[in-house]
Coordinates of C-alpha atoms in Angstrom, one line a residue:
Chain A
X302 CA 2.0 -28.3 23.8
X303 CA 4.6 -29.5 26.4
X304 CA 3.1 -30.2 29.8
X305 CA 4.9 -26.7 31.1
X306 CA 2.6 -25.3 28.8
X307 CA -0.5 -26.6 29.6
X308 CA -0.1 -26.1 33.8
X309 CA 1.1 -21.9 32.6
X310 CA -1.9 -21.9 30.6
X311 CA -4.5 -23.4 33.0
X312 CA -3.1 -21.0 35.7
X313 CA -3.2 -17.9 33.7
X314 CA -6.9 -19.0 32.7
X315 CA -7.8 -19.9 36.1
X316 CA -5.9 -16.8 37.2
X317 CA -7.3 -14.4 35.4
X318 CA -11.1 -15.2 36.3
X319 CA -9.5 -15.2 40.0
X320 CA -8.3 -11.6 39.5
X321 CA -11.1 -10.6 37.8
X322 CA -13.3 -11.4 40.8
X323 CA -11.3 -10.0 43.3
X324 CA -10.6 -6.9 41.3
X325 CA -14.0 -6.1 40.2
X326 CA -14.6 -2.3 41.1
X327 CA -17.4 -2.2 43.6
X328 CA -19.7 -1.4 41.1
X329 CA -19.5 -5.1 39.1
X330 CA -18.7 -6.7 42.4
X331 CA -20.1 -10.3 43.5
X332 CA -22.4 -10.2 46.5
X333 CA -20.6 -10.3 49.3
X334 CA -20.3 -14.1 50.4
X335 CA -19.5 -15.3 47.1
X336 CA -16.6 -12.8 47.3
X337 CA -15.5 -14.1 50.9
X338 CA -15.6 -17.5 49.8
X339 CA -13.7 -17.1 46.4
X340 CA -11.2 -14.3 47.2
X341 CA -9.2 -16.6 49.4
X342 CA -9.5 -19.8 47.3
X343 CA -6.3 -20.4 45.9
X344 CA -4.5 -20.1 49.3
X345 CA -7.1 -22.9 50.3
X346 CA -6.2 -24.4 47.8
X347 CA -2.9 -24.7 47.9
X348 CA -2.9 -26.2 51.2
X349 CA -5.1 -28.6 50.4
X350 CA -2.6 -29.4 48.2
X351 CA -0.3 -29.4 50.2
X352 CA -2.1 -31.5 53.0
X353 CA -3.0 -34.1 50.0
X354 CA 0.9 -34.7 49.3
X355 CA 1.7 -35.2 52.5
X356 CA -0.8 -37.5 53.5
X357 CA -0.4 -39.2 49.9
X358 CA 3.5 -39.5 50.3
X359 CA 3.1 -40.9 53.9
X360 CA 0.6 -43.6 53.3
X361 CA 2.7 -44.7 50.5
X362 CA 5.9 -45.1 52.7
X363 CA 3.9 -46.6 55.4
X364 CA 2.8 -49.4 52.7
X365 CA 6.0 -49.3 50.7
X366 CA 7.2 -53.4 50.5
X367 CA 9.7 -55.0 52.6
X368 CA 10.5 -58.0 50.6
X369 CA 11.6 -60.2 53.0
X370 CA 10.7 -63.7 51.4
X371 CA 12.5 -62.2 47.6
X372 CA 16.4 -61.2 49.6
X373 CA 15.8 -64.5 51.1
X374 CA 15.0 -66.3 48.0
X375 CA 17.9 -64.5 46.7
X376 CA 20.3 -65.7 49.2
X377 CA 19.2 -69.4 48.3
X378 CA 19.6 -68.9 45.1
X379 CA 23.5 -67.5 45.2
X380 CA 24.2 -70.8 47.0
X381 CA 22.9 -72.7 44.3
X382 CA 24.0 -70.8 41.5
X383 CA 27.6 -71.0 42.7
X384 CA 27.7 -74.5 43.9
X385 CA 26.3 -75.4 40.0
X386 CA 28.6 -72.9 38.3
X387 CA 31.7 -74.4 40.1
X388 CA 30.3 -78.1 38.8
X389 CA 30.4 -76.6 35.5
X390 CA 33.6 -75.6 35.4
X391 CA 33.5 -71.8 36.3
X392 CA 36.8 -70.5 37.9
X393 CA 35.2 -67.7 40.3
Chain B
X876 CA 1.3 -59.5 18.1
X877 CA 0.9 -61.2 21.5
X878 CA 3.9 -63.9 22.4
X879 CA 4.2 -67.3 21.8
X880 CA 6.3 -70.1 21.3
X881 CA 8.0 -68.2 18.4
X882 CA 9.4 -65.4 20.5
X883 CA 12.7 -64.6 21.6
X884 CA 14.0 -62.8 24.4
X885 CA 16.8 -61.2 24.7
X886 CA 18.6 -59.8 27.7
X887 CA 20.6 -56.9 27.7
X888 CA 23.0 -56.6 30.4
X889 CA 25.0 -53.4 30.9
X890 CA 27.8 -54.1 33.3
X891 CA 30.9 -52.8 35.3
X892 CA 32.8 -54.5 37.7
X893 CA 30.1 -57.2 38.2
X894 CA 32.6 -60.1 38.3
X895 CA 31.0 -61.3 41.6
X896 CA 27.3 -60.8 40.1
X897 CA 27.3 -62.0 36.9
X898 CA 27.6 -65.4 36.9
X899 CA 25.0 -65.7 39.7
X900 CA 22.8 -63.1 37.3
X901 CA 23.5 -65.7 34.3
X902 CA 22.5 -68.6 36.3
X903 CA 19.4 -67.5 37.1
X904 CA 18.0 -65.9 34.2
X905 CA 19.4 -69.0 32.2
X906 CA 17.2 -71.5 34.8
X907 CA 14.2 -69.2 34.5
X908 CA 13.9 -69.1 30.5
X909 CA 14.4 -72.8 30.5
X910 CA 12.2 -73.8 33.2
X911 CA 9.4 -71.2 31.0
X912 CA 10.5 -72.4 27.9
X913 CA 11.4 -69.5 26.9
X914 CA 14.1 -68.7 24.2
X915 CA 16.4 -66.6 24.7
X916 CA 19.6 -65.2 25.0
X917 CA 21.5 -62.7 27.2
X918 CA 23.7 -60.1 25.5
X919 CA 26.5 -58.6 28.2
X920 CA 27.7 -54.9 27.4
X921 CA 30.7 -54.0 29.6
X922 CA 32.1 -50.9 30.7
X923 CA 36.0 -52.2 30.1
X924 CA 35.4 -53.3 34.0
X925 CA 39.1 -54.0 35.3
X926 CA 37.9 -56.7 37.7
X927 CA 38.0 -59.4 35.3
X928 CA 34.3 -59.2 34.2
X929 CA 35.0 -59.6 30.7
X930 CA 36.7 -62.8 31.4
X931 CA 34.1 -64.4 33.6
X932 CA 31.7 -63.8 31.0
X933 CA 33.6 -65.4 28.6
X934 CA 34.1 -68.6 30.8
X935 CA 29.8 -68.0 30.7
X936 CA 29.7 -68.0 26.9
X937 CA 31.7 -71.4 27.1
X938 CA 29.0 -73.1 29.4
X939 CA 26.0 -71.6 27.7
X940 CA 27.6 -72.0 24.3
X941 CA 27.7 -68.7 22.3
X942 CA 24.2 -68.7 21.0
X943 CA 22.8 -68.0 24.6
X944 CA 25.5 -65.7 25.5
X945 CA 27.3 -62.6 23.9
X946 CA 29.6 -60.5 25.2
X947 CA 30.6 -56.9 23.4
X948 CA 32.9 -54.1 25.1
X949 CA 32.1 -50.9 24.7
X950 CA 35.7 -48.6 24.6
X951 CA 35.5 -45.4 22.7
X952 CA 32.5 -44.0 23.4
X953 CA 31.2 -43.1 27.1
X954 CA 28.7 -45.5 28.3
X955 CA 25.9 -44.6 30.0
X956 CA 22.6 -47.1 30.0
X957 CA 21.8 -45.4 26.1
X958 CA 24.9 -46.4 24.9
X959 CA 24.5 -49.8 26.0
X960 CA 21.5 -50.4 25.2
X961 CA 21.9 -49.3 21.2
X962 CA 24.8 -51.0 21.2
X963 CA 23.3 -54.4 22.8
X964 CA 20.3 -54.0 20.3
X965 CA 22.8 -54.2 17.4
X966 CA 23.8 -58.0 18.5
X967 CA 19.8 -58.6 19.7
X968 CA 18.6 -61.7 17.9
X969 CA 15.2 -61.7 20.0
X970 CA 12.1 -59.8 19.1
X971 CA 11.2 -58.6 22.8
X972 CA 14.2 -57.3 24.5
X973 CA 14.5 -57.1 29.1
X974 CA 17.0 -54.5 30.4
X975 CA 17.7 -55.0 34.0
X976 CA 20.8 -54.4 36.4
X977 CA 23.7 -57.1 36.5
X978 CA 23.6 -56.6 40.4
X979 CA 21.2 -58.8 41.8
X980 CA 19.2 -55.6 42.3
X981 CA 16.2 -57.2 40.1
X982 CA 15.0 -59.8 41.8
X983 CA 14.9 -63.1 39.1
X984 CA 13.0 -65.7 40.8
X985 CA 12.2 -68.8 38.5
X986 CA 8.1 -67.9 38.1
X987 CA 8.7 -64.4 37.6
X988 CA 9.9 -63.8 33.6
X989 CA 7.1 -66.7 32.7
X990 CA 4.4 -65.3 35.1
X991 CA 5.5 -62.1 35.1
X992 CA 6.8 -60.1 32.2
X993 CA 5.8 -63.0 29.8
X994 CA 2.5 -63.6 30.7
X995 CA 1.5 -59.3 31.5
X996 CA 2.8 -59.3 27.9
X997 CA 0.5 -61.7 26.2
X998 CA -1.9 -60.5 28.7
X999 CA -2.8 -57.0 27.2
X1000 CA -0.1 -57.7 24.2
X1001 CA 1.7 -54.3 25.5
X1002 CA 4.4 -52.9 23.6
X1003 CA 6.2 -52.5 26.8
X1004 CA 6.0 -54.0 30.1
X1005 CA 7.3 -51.7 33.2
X1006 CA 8.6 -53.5 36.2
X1007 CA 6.8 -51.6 39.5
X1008 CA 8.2 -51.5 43.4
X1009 CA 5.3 -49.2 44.3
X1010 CA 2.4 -51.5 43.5
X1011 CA 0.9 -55.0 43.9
X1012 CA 3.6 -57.1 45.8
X1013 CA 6.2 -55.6 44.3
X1014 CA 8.9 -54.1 46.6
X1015 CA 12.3 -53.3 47.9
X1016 CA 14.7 -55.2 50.5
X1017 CA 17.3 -53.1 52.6
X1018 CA 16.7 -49.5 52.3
X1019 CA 15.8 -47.7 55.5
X1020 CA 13.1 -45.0 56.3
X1021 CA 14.6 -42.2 54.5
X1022 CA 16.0 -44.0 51.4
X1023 CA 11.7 -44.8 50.8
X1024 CA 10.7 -41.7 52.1
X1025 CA 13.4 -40.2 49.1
X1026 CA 11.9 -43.0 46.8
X1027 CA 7.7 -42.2 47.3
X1028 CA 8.5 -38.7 47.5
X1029 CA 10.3 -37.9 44.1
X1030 CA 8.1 -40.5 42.7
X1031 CA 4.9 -38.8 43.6
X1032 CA 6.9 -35.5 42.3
X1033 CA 7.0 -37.6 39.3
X1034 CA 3.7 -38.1 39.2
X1035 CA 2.1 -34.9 39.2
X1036 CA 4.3 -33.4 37.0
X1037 CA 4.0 -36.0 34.5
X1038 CA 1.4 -37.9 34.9
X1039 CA 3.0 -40.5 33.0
X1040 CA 0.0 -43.7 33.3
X1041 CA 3.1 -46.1 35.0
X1042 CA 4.0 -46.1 38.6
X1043 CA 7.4 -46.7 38.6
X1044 CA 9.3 -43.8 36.0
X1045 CA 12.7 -44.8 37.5
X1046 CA 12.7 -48.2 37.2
X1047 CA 14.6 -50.3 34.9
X1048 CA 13.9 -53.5 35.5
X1049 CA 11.4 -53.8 31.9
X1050 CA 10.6 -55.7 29.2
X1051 CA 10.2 -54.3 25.6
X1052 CA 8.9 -54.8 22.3
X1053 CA 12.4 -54.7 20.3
X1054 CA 10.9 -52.3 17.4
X1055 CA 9.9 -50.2 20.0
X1056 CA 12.8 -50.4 21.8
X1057 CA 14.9 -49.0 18.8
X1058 CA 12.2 -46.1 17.7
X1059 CA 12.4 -45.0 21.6
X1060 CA 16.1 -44.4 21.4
X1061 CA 16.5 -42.6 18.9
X1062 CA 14.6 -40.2 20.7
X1063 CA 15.6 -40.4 23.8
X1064 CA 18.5 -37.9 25.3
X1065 CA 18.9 -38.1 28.9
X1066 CA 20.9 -39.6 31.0
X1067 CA 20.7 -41.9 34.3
X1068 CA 17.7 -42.1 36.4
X1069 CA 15.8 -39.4 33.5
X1070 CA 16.3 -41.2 30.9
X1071 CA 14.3 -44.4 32.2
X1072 CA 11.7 -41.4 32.9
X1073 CA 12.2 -40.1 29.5
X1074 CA 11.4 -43.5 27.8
X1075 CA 8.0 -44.1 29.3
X1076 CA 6.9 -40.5 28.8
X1077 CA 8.2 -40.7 25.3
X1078 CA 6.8 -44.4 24.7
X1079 CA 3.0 -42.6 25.8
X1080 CA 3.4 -39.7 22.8
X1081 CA 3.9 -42.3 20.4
X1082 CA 1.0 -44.7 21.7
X1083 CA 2.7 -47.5 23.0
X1084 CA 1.1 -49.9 25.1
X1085 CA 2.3 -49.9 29.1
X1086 CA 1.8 -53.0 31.5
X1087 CA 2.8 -53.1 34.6
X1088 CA 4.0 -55.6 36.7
X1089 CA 4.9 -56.3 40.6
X1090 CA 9.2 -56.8 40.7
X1091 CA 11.6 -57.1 44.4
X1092 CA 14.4 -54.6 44.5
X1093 CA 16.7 -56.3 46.7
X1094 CA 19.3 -53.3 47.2
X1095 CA 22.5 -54.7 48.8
X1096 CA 24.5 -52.0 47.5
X1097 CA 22.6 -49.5 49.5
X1098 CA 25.0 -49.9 52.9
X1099 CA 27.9 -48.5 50.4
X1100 CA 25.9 -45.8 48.1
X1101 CA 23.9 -43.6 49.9
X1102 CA 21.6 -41.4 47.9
X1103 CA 23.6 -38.1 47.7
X1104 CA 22.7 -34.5 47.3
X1105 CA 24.2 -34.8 43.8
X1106 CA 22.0 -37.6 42.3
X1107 CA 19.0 -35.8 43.8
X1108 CA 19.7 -32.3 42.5
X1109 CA 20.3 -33.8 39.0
X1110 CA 17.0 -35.9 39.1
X1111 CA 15.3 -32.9 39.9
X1112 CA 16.9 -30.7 37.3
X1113 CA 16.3 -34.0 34.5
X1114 CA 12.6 -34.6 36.0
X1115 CA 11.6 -30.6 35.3
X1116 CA 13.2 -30.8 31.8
X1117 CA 11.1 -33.1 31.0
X1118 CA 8.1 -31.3 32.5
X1119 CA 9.1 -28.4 30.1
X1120 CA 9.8 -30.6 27.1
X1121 CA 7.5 -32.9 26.9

């Protein structure tokens, strides 16, 4: 199954038992605190989400590399390359 | 099999208009394998580049000799990385193939292909070994804020749509297992940034092997290329393909 597949699937699952919990005639209802905990649950849920990226994505761009010591090294190593290449007889 | 002194690598350059870069590329890759002991050879794939690449690589294959490097042009069909690459592989002498950019982008420092790809290789004997900016030391040089805001943002995208077991999808700085190499083309169909995405997600449905290793991106292009609207849109419309494919 294609990863579409499995997220549509595990949301109609997880949907369905959602639905059926909040729209359970009052007869087969859940006592009431269950209910007030579980009815809002995927809005919670999707902020936490939501709140997870964002922190995720921010602490990974505060972290992200600056390789300083590599463009220098780099630099260095143009110099060299080119001052051997010319010995060897490359017309730049 | 793990690597040893039998191994070759080869290098598969796909290039246009790097007449500046090349040689510099050459040099360094060339100093690196020797100083490792490493065999090798570097296979150049040009774009018919009009600034006299083709020509400076030949001057190359005179001081190398023409075992160590091979230049082919690629003319009648359009060239994108795929093209190159199964047209490289053709001329590919080695048994472990790198792909990395002509540009100086990947970062080639003389401990890095020994210590580095070589050694991650031998380490876990991976089919495939992934170059990383996002973890370990690895990193870039000369993007600002919003370039790496861009780059951890589609990347974590990436990741939860995907969940692909490698941190860096886009990246294509890497070192693979020629066999491998060919069985992942075949199946691979997307273009640009995607299809480096496509080739680790397709290298985990067959079971291959992923290491991953710490490379620089020293970007010193970026001042000239921004990231556009365009590449982004099309990223996102190649990342949910594969979400829906895959």
């Amino acid at each position: 199954m294609t990863r579409l597949g499995r997220c549509v699937l595990g949301l109609v699952l997880l949907g369905s038992a959602w639905a059926a919990v909040a729209l359970a005639p009052p007869g087969l209802r859940l006592p009431e605190p269950y209910r007030q905990v579980l009815l809002p649950l995927p809005l919670y849920l999707l902020v936490a989400f939501g709140c997870y990226s964002l922190a995720t994505v921010g602490y990974r761009l505060a972290t992200f590399n600056d390789c300083r010591e590599a463009a220098a090294e780099l630099q260095e190593h143009i110099r060299t390359a080119r001052d051997d290449l010319r010995r060897r007889g490359l017309r730049f | 099999m793990a690597a040893g002194s039998a191994d070759k690598f080869s290098v598969l350059l796909p290039t246009y208009n790097e007449r500046e870069n090349l040689p510099l590329v050459v040099w360094l890759l060339a100093r690196t394998f020797q100083e490792s002991g490493i065999n090798f050879e570097i296979i150049i794939i040009d774009d018919g580049s009009p600034d006299g690449t083709q020509e400076v690589a030949e001057q190359l294959e005179k001081i190398y000799g023409s075992d160590k490097i091979v230049m082919r042009e690629i003319i009648s069909v359009p060239f994108s990385s795929g093209t190159a690459y199964i047209h490289g592989m053709k001329h590919a002498s080695g048994n472990f193939i790198v792909i990395m950019d002509a540009d100086l982008s990947h970062h080639v420092s003389p401990s890095f292909m020994y210590s580095g790809f070589n050694l991650k290789q031998k380490e876990g004997n991976f089919d495939i070994v992934s170059g990383t900016r996002y973890k370990g030391n690895g990193g870039v040089y000369g993007w600002d804020l919003k370039r790496k805001l861009i780059s951890r943002g589609a990347n974590f995208l990436t990741q939860v749509l995907l969940r692909p077991g490698a941190s860096d999808l886009t990246g294509s700085f890497r070192l693979y297992r020629k066999e491998v190499l060919q069985k992942l083309m075949e199946k691979c169909v997307s273009k640009g940034y995607v299809f480096q995405m496509e080739m680790i997600v397709r290298a985990r449905q067959l079971g291959y092997t992923i290491g991953e290793v710490p490379i620089s991106f020293v970007d010193r292009v970026y001042g000239e290329s921004k990231l556009g609207g365009n590449e982004i849109v099309s990223f996102l419309k190649g990342l949910l393909t594969l979400f829906a494919t895959t």
